[in-house]
Coordinates of C-alpha atoms in Angstrom, one line a residue:
M13 CA 44.6 49.2 68.0
T14 CA 41.2 50.8 68.2
N15 CA 38.7 48.0 68.8
G16 CA 39.2 44.4 69.9
I17 CA 38.0 41.5 72.0
Y18 CA 39.5 40.3 75.3
T19 CA 38.9 36.9 77.0
L20 CA 40.4 35.1 79.9
A21 CA 41.7 31.6 79.8
N22 CA 44.1 28.9 80.9
D23 CA 44.6 25.3 79.7
Y24 CA 41.7 24.1 81.8
V25 CA 39.3 25.9 79.5
Y26 CA 41.3 25.2 76.3
H27 CA 38.4 23.5 74.4
Q28 CA 36.0 26.3 75.3
L29 CA 38.6 28.9 74.2
V30 CA 39.1 27.2 70.8
A31 CA 35.3 27.2 70.3
L32 CA 35.1 30.9 71.2
L33 CA 37.9 31.9 68.9
N34 CA 36.4 29.9 66.0
S35 CA 33.0 31.5 66.6
I36 CA 34.6 34.9 66.5
E37 CA 36.4 34.1 63.3
V38 CA 33.2 32.9 61.5
N39 CA 30.5 35.1 62.9
A40 CA 32.3 38.4 63.9
G41 CA 35.1 38.4 61.3
E42 CA 38.5 36.8 60.9
D43 CA 40.1 40.2 61.1
V44 CA 38.8 41.1 64.6
P45 CA 41.8 41.2 66.9
V46 CA 41.5 39.1 70.1
C47 CA 43.7 39.2 73.2
V48 CA 43.7 36.2 75.5
I49 CA 44.6 37.2 79.0
A50 CA 46.3 34.4 81.0
Y51 CA 44.3 33.3 84.0
N52 CA 47.3 31.8 85.6
D53 CA 50.6 30.1 84.5
Q54 CA 49.0 26.9 83.1
I55 CA 48.8 28.1 79.5
E56 CA 51.0 25.8 77.5
Q57 CA 48.1 24.7 75.2
I58 CA 46.8 28.3 75.1
R59 CA 50.2 29.6 73.9
A60 CA 50.3 27.1 71.1
E61 CA 46.8 27.9 70.0
V62 CA 47.4 31.6 70.0
A63 CA 50.6 31.1 68.0
S64 CA 48.6 29.4 65.2
R65 CA 46.2 32.3 64.7
K66 CA 47.1 35.6 62.9
N67 CA 44.8 38.0 64.8
V68 CA 45.1 36.5 68.3
T69 CA 47.7 37.6 71.0
I70 CA 48.3 36.5 74.5
L71 CA 48.9 38.8 77.5
E72 CA 50.8 37.2 80.4
N73 CA 52.6 40.0 82.1
P74 CA 52.7 39.7 85.9
E75 CA 53.5 43.4 86.4
I76 CA 50.4 44.4 84.6
F77 CA 48.2 41.9 86.5
T78 CA 49.6 42.7 90.0
R79 CA 48.0 46.1 90.4
W80 CA 44.5 44.7 89.8
E81 CA 45.1 41.7 92.0
E82 CA 46.3 44.0 94.8
F83 CA 43.3 46.3 94.3
S84 CA 40.9 43.4 94.6
Y85 CA 42.7 42.1 97.6
Q86 CA 42.3 45.5 99.3
V87 CA 38.6 45.4 98.4
W88 CA 38.1 42.1 100.1
K89 CA 40.2 43.0 103.1
S90 CA 37.7 45.7 103.7
H91 CA 34.9 43.1 103.8
P92 CA 33.9 42.1 107.4
T93 CA 34.3 38.3 106.8
A94 CA 35.5 37.5 103.3
I95 CA 39.3 36.9 103.8
Q96 CA 38.9 34.9 107.0
T97 CA 36.1 32.8 105.4
W98 CA 38.2 32.0 102.3
Q99 CA 41.3 31.2 104.4
E100 CA 39.3 28.8 106.5
Q101 CA 38.3 27.1 103.2
G102 CA 41.9 26.8 102.2
I103 CA 41.7 29.5 99.5
K104 CA 45.0 31.5 99.2
K105 CA 44.8 35.3 99.2
F106 CA 41.2 35.5 98.0
Y107 CA 38.6 33.7 95.9
R108 CA 39.3 33.6 92.1
V109 CA 42.3 35.8 92.1
G110 CA 43.0 35.2 88.4
E111 CA 39.7 36.6 87.2
N112 CA 41.0 40.1 88.2
R113 CA 43.6 40.0 85.5
R114 CA 41.0 40.9 82.8
Y115 CA 40.5 44.4 84.3
C116 CA 43.9 45.4 82.9
A117 CA 41.8 46.2 79.8
F118 CA 40.8 49.4 81.6
D119 CA 44.3 50.6 82.0
P120 CA 45.2 53.7 79.9
D121 CA 48.0 51.8 78.2
S122 CA 46.0 48.7 77.3
L123 CA 45.9 47.2 73.9
F124 CA 42.4 48.3 72.7
E125 CA 40.8 51.8 72.9
K126 CA 37.4 50.2 72.9
F127 CA 37.0 46.5 73.9
I128 CA 34.5 43.8 74.3
Y129 CA 35.1 41.1 77.0
F130 CA 33.7 37.6 76.6
D131 CA 34.1 34.8 79.1
A132 CA 35.8 31.7 77.5
D133 CA 32.5 29.8 77.9
T134 CA 30.7 31.9 75.3
L135 CA 30.2 31.6 71.6
V136 CA 29.8 34.7 69.4
M137 CA 26.8 34.5 67.1
Q138 CA 26.9 37.6 64.9
P139 CA 29.0 40.7 64.0
I140 CA 29.7 42.9 67.0
N141 CA 30.0 46.3 65.3
F142 CA 26.8 47.6 66.9
I143 CA 28.3 47.1 70.3
F144 CA 31.3 49.2 69.5
D145 CA 29.0 51.8 67.9
Q146 CA 27.1 52.1 71.2
L147 CA 30.4 52.8 73.0
E148 CA 30.4 56.1 71.1
H149 CA 27.6 57.1 73.4
D150 CA 28.2 55.2 76.6
D151 CA 31.3 54.1 78.5
F152 CA 29.9 50.7 79.6
V153 CA 27.7 48.5 77.4
V154 CA 26.1 45.1 78.2
Y155 CA 23.5 42.8 76.8
D156 CA 21.9 40.5 79.4
F157 CA 19.1 40.1 81.9
Q158 CA 21.0 39.7 85.1
Y159 CA 19.2 42.7 86.5
Q160 CA 16.2 40.3 87.1
D161 CA 18.3 38.5 89.7
P162 CA 20.5 40.9 91.7
S163 CA 21.1 38.2 94.4
H164 CA 24.2 37.0 92.4
I165 CA 25.6 40.5 92.4
Y166 CA 25.0 41.9 95.9
N167 CA 24.1 40.6 99.4
L168 CA 20.5 41.7 99.3
S169 CA 20.1 41.2 103.1
S170 CA 22.8 43.8 103.9
P171 CA 21.2 47.0 105.4
Q172 CA 24.0 49.0 103.7
L173 CA 22.8 48.2 100.2
L174 CA 19.8 50.5 100.0
Q175 CA 21.8 53.3 101.8
V176 CA 24.2 53.4 98.8
F177 CA 22.1 52.4 95.8
S178 CA 18.4 53.0 95.2
Q179 CA 16.1 50.1 94.5
K180 CA 15.6 51.5 91.0
Q181 CA 19.3 51.2 90.4
I182 CA 19.4 47.7 91.7
D183 CA 16.5 46.7 89.5
S184 CA 17.9 48.2 86.3
D185 CA 21.7 48.6 86.4
I186 CA 22.9 45.0 87.3
F187 CA 24.8 43.0 84.7
C188 CA 26.6 39.7 84.3
S189 CA 30.3 40.0 83.9
G190 CA 30.6 37.2 81.4
F191 CA 30.1 39.9 78.7
Y192 CA 30.6 43.6 78.7
A193 CA 32.1 46.3 76.6
S194 CA 34.0 49.4 77.7
K195 CA 37.0 51.6 77.1
R196 CA 40.6 51.9 78.3
G197 CA 41.1 54.7 80.8
I198 CA 37.9 53.8 82.8
F199 CA 38.5 53.5 86.6
P200 CA 41.9 55.2 86.9
P201 CA 44.1 54.7 90.0
E202 CA 42.9 57.7 91.9
Q203 CA 39.3 56.6 91.4
R204 CA 40.1 53.2 92.6
E205 CA 41.6 54.7 95.7
W206 CA 38.4 56.6 96.3
L207 CA 36.4 53.4 95.8
L208 CA 38.5 51.6 98.4
S209 CA 37.8 54.4 100.9
Q210 CA 34.1 54.0 100.4
L211 CA 34.3 50.3 100.8
R212 CA 36.4 50.6 104.0
N213 CA 33.7 52.9 105.4
G214 CA 31.2 50.0 105.4
E215 CA 30.0 49.6 101.8
S216 CA 31.9 46.3 101.3
D217 CA 29.3 44.7 103.5
F218 CA 26.9 44.1 100.6
L219 CA 29.4 42.7 98.1
Y220 CA 28.6 39.1 97.1
M221 CA 31.3 36.6 98.0
G222 CA 30.0 33.9 95.6
A223 CA 31.0 35.9 92.5
P224 CA 33.6 38.4 93.9
N225 CA 34.8 39.9 90.6
Q226 CA 31.3 40.3 89.2
S227 CA 30.1 41.9 92.4
V228 CA 33.1 44.4 92.5
L229 CA 32.8 45.3 88.8
N230 CA 29.1 46.1 89.3
Y231 CA 29.9 48.1 92.4
M232 CA 32.6 50.1 90.6
R233 CA 30.4 50.9 87.6
M234 CA 27.4 51.9 89.7
K235 CA 29.3 53.8 92.4
T236 CA 31.2 55.9 89.8
N237 CA 28.0 56.4 87.8
T238 CA 29.8 55.5 84.6
S239 CA 27.4 55.9 81.7
F240 CA 25.7 52.6 81.0
Y241 CA 23.6 50.9 78.3
N242 CA 22.0 47.5 78.3
F243 CA 20.7 46.2 75.0
G244 CA 18.6 43.7 77.0
R245 CA 16.6 46.6 78.5
N246 CA 16.6 49.0 75.6
L247 CA 15.8 47.0 72.6
P248 CA 12.1 46.4 71.8
T249 CA 10.9 43.1 73.3
D250 CA 10.3 41.6 69.9
K251 CA 14.0 42.4 69.0
A252 CA 15.9 41.6 72.2
T253 CA 17.4 38.1 72.4
G254 CA 18.4 35.9 75.3
C255 CA 22.0 34.8 75.7
A256 CA 22.0 32.1 78.4
V257 CA 22.3 28.4 77.8
T258 CA 19.4 27.9 80.3
S259 CA 17.0 29.3 77.7
T260 CA 15.8 26.2 75.9
H261 CA 13.8 27.8 73.0
F262 CA 16.6 29.0 70.8
E263 CA 16.4 27.8 67.2
N264 CA 19.5 26.5 65.5
R265 CA 19.9 27.6 61.8
N266 CA 23.2 26.5 60.3
H267 CA 25.1 26.7 63.6
I268 CA 23.6 30.1 64.4
L269 CA 21.1 30.5 67.2
Y270 CA 17.9 32.6 66.9
D271 CA 15.5 33.8 69.5
K272 CA 12.0 34.4 68.1
G273 CA 13.6 35.0 64.7
N274 CA 16.3 37.3 66.0
R275 CA 19.9 36.3 65.8
L276 CA 21.7 35.9 69.1
T277 CA 24.7 38.1 69.8
Y278 CA 26.3 35.5 71.9
L279 CA 25.6 32.3 73.8
H280 CA 26.9 32.0 77.4
Y281 CA 27.2 28.4 78.7
I282 CA 26.8 29.9 82.2
G283 CA 26.6 27.5 85.1
L284 CA 28.1 24.6 83.1
S285 CA 31.4 23.4 84.6
S286 CA 34.4 23.2 82.4
K287 CA 34.8 19.6 83.5
I288 CA 31.7 18.8 81.4
F289 CA 33.3 20.2 78.2
N290 CA 36.6 18.5 78.9
R291 CA 35.0 15.2 79.4
V292 CA 32.9 15.5 76.3
C293 CA 35.9 16.4 74.2
A294 CA 37.7 13.4 75.7
G295 CA 34.9 11.2 74.2
E296 CA 32.4 10.9 77.1
N297 CA 28.8 11.1 75.9
I298 CA 27.5 13.7 78.2
D299 CA 24.6 15.7 76.9
F300 CA 24.0 19.4 77.7
P301 CA 22.0 22.2 76.1
Y302 CA 23.3 23.3 72.7
R303 CA 26.1 20.7 72.8
D304 CA 26.1 20.3 69.0
I305 CA 26.7 24.1 68.6
F306 CA 29.7 23.9 70.9
L307 CA 31.1 20.9 69.2
H308 CA 30.7 22.5 65.8
Y309 CA 32.8 25.5 66.7
R310 CA 35.3 23.5 68.8
Y311 CA 36.1 21.2 65.9
L312 CA 35.5 23.6 63.1
H313 CA 39.1 23.3 61.8
E314 CA 39.6 19.7 62.9
P315 CA 36.4 17.8 62.2
E316 CA 38.4 14.5 62.2
N317 CA 39.0 14.9 65.9
R318 CA 35.4 15.5 66.9
P319 CA 34.3 12.8 69.3
N320 CA 32.3 9.9 67.9
F321 CA 29.9 8.9 70.6
T322 CA 28.9 5.2 70.7
T323 CA 27.2 5.0 74.1
K324 CA 23.9 6.2 75.3
P325 CA 24.1 9.9 76.3
K326 CA 24.0 10.9 79.9
A327 CA 22.5 14.2 81.0
Y328 CA 25.0 16.6 82.4
N329 CA 22.8 17.2 85.4
A330 CA 21.7 13.6 85.9
P331 CA 21.5 12.6 89.6
P332 CA 24.2 10.2 90.7
S333 CA 23.4 6.5 90.4
L334 CA 22.2 4.5 93.4
G335 CA 25.6 2.8 93.8
T336 CA 27.4 6.2 93.8
R337 CA 24.9 7.5 96.4
I338 CA 25.5 4.5 98.6
L339 CA 29.3 4.9 98.3
R340 CA 29.1 8.5 99.2
K341 CA 27.0 7.8 102.2
L342 CA 29.5 5.3 103.3
G343 CA 32.4 7.7 102.6
L344 CA 33.8 5.3 100.0
S345 CA 33.3 7.2 96.8
N346 CA 36.8 8.6 96.6
Q347 CA 38.3 5.1 97.2
A348 CA 36.0 3.7 94.5
R349 CA 37.3 6.3 92.0
V350 CA 40.9 5.6 92.8
A351 CA 40.3 1.9 92.4
K352 CA 39.0 2.2 88.9

C-alpha cells in the first residue's frame, strides 16, 4: 500500500479508538486504510472491532516490535538516571514500553510507503490528502504548536542541550508525537546505531523522562536533520488552526470543529486520562471539553448505546469533595472505595 494511517491502541482505549476510526471514515474517507498497532496483549475488544471494518487491520507481531523496544531500552540505558529511577518506581524495563511499537512504521518492510500516525485520543476533522502531498517534499510532517513549550520534549536545564542543538532549532523544530507523518525507511538500523553512540557520549542527559518516546523521536529527527515541515509554523496565521482540546474557542458545525472559520485537521484530547472516557461511556456524567464531539463519533454507528445522562454533570477536573479530602488525609480513601 502507498498511503495509510497508523494508530496505537489496546482495550483500555477502546472507546477512543472507535471514535477515531469513525472520524476517519466520515471525514477522511471510508477507503483510507488504517493499521492499529497493538500496544500490548490486552486487545480482545480491539481485534473484534478491527474485524468488523473493511479497511482496518491490526499489527500484533512481537518480532517486529522487539527491535524498537530494544533500541529504546538501549537509549534509556545510556541516560544517567532513567532506568534506576523507573525501577525504583516499580516500572519494568522502562517507562511506556508499548509506545515504541508504533515506530515499526519506519521499517523498510512496513505496510505503508507514506503514513500518518494519530494517537488513539484524537479525532480526524477533514481529508488528509494535503499531508500526504507535503511528504512529496519533506520526510517528516507535523501540525502543532508544541515548539512553544519545549520543556515537555527536552530537559531544558541540561548543559548538554545547547551543545547539540541551537536555540533556534529548539524554538522551531519541536513537535508533539500525538500526530506526525513520515515514510518507511526513515531511521534505518545503521543510523540508529549511530544515534545510540551519540547518546552514550552524553547526549542522553537532556532527554525528557516524562514523555520518553516523544523526547526520543524529536531527538532522532533533529539529530539526523531529517527534512521537516510544520503546518502550524508555515501556514498564514489566518489559516492555521489549533488542534488541542485545551483550546476553548473552536466552533462546532455539524460535528466538525472550526478555528476562526478554518476547519481543524484533527482534535487531540491531550492531557485527558482514558479513565474519563471510559467512565463517561459507562454512563457517568463527567463533562470535559468537546465531549459531545467525542460521543458523536464514538456512537456514530450505535446511537442506541450512547449514554443517557440523568444526573448533574461533574467537571472532569473538579477538585475532590471535602469528604474525599478528609479521607485522603486520614489515609482512608482506598478503604472507602473498597467498601462501596
